[in-house]
PDB file of C-alpha atoms in Angstrom:
ATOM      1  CA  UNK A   1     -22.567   1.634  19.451  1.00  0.00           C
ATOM      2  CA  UNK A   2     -24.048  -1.670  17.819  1.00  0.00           C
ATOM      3  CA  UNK A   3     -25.139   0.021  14.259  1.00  0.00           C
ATOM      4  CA  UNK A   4     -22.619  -0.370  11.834  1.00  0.00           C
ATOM      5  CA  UNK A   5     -21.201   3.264  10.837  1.00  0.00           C
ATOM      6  CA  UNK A   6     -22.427   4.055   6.919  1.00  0.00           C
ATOM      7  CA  UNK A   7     -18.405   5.126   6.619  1.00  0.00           C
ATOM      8  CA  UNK A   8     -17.673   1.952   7.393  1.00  0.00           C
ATOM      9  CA  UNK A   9     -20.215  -0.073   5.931  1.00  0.00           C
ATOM     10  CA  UNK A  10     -19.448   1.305   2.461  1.00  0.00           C
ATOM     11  CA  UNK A  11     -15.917   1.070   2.361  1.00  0.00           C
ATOM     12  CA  UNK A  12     -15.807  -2.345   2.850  1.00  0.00           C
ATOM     13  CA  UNK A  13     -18.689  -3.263   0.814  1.00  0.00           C
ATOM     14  CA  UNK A  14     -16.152  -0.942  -1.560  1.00  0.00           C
ATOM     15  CA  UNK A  15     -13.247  -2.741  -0.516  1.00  0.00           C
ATOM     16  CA  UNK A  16     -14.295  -6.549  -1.506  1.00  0.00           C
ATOM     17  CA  UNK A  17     -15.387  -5.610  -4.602  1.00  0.00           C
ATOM     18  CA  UNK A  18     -11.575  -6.461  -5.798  1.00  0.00           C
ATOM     19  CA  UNK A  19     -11.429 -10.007  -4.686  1.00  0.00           C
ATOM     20  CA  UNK A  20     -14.897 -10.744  -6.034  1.00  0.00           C
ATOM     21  CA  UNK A  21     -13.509  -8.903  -9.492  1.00  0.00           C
ATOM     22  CA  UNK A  22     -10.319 -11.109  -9.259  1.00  0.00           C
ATOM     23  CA  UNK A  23     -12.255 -14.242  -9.087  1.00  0.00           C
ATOM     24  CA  UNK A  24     -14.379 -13.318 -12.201  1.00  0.00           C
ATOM     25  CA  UNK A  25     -11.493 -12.485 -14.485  1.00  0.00           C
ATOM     26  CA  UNK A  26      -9.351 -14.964 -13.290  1.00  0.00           C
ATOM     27  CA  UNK A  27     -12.506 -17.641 -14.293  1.00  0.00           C
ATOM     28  CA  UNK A  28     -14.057 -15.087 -17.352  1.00  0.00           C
ATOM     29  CA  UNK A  29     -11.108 -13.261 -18.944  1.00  0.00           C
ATOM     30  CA  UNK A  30      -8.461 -15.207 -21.554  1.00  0.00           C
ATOM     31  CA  UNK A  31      -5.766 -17.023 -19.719  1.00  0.00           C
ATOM     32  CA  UNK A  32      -3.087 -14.075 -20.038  1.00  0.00           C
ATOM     33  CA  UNK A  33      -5.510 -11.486 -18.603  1.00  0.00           C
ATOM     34  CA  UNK A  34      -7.226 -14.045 -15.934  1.00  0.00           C
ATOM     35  CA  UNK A  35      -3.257 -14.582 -14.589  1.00  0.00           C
ATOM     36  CA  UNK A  36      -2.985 -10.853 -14.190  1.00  0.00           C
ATOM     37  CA  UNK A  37      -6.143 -10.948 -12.217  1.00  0.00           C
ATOM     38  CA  UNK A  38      -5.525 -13.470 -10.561  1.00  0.00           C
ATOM     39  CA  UNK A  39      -2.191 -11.401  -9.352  1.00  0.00           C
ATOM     40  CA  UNK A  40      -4.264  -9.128  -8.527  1.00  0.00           C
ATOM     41  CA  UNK A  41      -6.254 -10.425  -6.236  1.00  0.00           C
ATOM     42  CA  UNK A  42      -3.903 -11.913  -4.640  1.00  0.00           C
ATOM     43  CA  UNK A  43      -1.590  -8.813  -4.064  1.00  0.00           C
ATOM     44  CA  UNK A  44      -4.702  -7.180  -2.554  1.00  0.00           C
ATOM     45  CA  UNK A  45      -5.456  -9.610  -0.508  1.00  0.00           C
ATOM     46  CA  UNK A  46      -1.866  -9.676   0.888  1.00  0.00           C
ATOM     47  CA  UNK A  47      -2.340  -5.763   1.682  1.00  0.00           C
ATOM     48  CA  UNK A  48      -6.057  -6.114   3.411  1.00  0.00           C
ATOM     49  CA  UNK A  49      -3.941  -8.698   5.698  1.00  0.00           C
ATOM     50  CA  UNK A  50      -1.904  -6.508   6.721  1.00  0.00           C
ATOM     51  CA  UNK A  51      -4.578  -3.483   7.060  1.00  0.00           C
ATOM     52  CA  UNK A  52      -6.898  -6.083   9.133  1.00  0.00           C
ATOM     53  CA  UNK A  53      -3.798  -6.872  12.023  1.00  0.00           C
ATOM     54  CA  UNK A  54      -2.376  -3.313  12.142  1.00  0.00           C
ATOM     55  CA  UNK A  55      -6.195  -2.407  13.571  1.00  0.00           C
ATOM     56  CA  UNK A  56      -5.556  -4.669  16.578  1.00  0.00           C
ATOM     57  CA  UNK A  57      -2.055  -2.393  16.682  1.00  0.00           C
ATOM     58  CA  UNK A  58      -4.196   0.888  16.465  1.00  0.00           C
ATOM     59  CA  UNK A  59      -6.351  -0.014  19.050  1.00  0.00           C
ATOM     60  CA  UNK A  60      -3.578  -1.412  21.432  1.00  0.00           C
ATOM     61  CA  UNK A  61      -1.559   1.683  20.717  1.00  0.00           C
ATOM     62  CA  UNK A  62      -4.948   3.925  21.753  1.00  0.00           C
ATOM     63  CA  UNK A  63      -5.620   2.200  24.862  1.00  0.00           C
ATOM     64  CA  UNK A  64      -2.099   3.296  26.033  1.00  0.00           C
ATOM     65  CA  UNK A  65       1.647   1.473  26.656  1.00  0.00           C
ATOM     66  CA  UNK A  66       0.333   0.191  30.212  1.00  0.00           C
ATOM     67  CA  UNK A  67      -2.456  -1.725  28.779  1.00  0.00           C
ATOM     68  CA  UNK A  68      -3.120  -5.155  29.420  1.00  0.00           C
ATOM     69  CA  UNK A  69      -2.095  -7.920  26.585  1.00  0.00           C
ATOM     70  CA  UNK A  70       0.202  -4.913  24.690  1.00  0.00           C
ATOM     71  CA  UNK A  71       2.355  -7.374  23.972  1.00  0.00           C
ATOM     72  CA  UNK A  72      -0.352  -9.928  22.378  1.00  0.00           C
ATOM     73  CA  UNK A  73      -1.854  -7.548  21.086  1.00  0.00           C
ATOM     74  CA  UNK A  74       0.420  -5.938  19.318  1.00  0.00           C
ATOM     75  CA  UNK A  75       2.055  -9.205  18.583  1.00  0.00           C
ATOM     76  CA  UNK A  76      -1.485 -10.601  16.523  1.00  0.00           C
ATOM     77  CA  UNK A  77      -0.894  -7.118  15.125  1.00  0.00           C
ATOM     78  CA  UNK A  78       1.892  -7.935  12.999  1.00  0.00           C
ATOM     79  CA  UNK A  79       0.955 -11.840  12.216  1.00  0.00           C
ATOM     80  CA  UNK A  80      -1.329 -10.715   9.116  1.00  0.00           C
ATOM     81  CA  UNK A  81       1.154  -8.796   7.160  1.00  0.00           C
ATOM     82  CA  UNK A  82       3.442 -12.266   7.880  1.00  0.00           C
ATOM     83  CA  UNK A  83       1.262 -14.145   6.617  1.00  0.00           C
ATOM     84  CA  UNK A  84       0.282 -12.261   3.348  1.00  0.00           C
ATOM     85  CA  UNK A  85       4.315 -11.564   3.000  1.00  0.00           C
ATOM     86  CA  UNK A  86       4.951 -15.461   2.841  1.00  0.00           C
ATOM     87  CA  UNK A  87       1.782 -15.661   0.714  1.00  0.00           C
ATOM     88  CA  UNK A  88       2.927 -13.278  -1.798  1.00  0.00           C
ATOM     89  CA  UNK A  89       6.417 -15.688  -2.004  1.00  0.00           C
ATOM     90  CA  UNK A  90       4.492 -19.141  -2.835  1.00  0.00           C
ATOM     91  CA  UNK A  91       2.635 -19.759  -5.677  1.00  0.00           C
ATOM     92  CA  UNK A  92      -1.122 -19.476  -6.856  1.00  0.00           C
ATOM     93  CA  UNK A  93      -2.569 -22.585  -5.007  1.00  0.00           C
ATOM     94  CA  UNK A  94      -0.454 -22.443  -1.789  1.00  0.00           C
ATOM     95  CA  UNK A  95      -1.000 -18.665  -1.933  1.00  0.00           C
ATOM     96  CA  UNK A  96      -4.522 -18.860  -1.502  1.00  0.00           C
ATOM     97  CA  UNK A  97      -4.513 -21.496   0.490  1.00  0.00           C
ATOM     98  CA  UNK A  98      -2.769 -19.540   3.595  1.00  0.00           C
ATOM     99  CA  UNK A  99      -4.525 -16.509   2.501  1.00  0.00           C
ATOM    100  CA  UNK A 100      -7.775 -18.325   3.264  1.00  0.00           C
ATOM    101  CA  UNK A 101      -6.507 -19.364   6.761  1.00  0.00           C
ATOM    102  CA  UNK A 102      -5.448 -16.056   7.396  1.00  0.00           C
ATOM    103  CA  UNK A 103      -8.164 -14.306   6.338  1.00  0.00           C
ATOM    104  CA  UNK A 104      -9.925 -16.763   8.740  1.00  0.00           C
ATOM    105  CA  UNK A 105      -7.611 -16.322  11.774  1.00  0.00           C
ATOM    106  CA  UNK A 106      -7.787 -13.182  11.158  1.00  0.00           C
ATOM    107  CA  UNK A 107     -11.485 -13.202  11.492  1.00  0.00           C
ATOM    108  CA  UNK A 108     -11.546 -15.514  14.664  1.00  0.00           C
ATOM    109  CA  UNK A 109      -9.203 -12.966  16.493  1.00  0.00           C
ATOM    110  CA  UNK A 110     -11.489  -9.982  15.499  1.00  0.00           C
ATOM    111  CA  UNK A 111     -14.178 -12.182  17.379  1.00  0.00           C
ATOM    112  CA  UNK A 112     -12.044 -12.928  19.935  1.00  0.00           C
ATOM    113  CA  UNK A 113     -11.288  -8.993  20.413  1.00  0.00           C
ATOM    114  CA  UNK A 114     -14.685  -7.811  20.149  1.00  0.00           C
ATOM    115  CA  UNK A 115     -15.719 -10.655  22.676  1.00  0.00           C
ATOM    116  CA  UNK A 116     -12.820  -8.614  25.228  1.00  0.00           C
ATOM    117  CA  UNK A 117     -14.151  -5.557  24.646  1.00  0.00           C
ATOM    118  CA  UNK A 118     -11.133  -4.230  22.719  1.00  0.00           C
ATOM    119  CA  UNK A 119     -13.450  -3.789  19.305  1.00  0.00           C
ATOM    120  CA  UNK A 120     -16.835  -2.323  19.090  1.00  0.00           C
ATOM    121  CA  UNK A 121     -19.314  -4.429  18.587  1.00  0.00           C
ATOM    122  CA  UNK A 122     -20.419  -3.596  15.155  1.00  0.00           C
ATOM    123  CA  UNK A 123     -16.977  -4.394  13.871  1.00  0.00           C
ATOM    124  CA  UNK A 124     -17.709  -8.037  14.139  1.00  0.00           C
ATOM    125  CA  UNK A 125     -21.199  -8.125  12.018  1.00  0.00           C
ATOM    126  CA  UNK A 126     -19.086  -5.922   9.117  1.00  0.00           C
ATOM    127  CA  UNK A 127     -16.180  -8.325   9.770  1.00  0.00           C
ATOM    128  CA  UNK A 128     -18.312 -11.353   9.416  1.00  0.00           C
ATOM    129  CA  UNK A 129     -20.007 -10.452   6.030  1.00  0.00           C
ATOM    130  CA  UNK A 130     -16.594  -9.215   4.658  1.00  0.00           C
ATOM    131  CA  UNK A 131     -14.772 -12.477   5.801  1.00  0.00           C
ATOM    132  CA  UNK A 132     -17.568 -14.408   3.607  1.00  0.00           C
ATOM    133  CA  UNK A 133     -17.616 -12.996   0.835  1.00  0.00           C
ATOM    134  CA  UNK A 134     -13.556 -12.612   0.818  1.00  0.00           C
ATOM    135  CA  UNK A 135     -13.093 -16.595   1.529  1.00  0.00           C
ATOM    136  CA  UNK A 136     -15.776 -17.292  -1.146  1.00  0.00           C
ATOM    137  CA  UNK A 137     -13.636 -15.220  -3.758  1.00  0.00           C
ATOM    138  CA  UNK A 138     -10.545 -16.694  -2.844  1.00  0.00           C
ATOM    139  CA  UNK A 139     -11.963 -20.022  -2.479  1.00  0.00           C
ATOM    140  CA  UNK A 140     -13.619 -19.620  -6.222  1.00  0.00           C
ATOM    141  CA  UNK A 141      -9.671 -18.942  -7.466  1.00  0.00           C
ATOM    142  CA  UNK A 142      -8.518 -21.681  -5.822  1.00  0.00           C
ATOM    143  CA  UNK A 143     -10.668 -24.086  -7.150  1.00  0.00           C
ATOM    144  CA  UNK A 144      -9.336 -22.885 -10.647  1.00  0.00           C
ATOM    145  CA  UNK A 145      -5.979 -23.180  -9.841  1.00  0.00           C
ATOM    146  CA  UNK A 146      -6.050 -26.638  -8.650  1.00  0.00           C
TER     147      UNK A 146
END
């Protein structure tokens, strides 16, 4: 299947919409209500992390406990959610910072996956566009912070 489902398409279109909104109010809104959405975006982006390396876990879980590269796979699977976790401990500027090179490992091992075979390869067209516009928002909040 190379076309994109709709499902799919539109809930993450629907799902960056919040780091996009983060950046503007943390850049439009008075300082009190820009922190809060700055929080904001950075608490969501700690939980899409996580949702982006437990799908490497669904699909390594589907394919079956004998599979080949369970152990890596599963083992990416849980790197994400590390990485927002520590994220989510720093503050604003080194927050974003390692949630930009997350988000961005976490984009080369999609590519890396779909290259395999494990991922179908419309996930890594949707993955790419998402991954954009998600670095650009975070990158736009870091540039305020610092």
């Amino acid at each position: 299947m190379h076309e994109t489902p709709s499902a799919a398409a539109v809930l993450t279109g629907l799902g960056v919409v919040p780091f996009a909104a983060g950046a503007a109010g943390f850049w439009l809104l008075p300082p009190e209500w820009g922190a809060h959405a700055l929080d904001a975006q950075v608490f969501y982006a700690v939980a899409v992390l996580a949702f982006l390396g437990a799908v490497h876990w669904g699909v390594a879980v589907a394919d079956g406990p004998d599979a080949d590269r369970l152990w890596s796979r599963l083992g990416w699977g849980v790197v994400p959610a590390l990485i927002g976790w520590v994220a989510a401990l720093m503050t604003a500027a080194w927050a974003l910072t390692l949630l930009i090179v997350g988000f961005g490992a976490a984009y080369l091992a999609d590519r890396r996956a779909c290259d395999r075979g494990d991922l179908p390869d419309w996930y890594l067209g949707l993955r790419r566009r998402a991954t954009a516009l998600v670095l650009l928002s975070l990158g736009a909040s870091l540039l305020r912070v610092v």
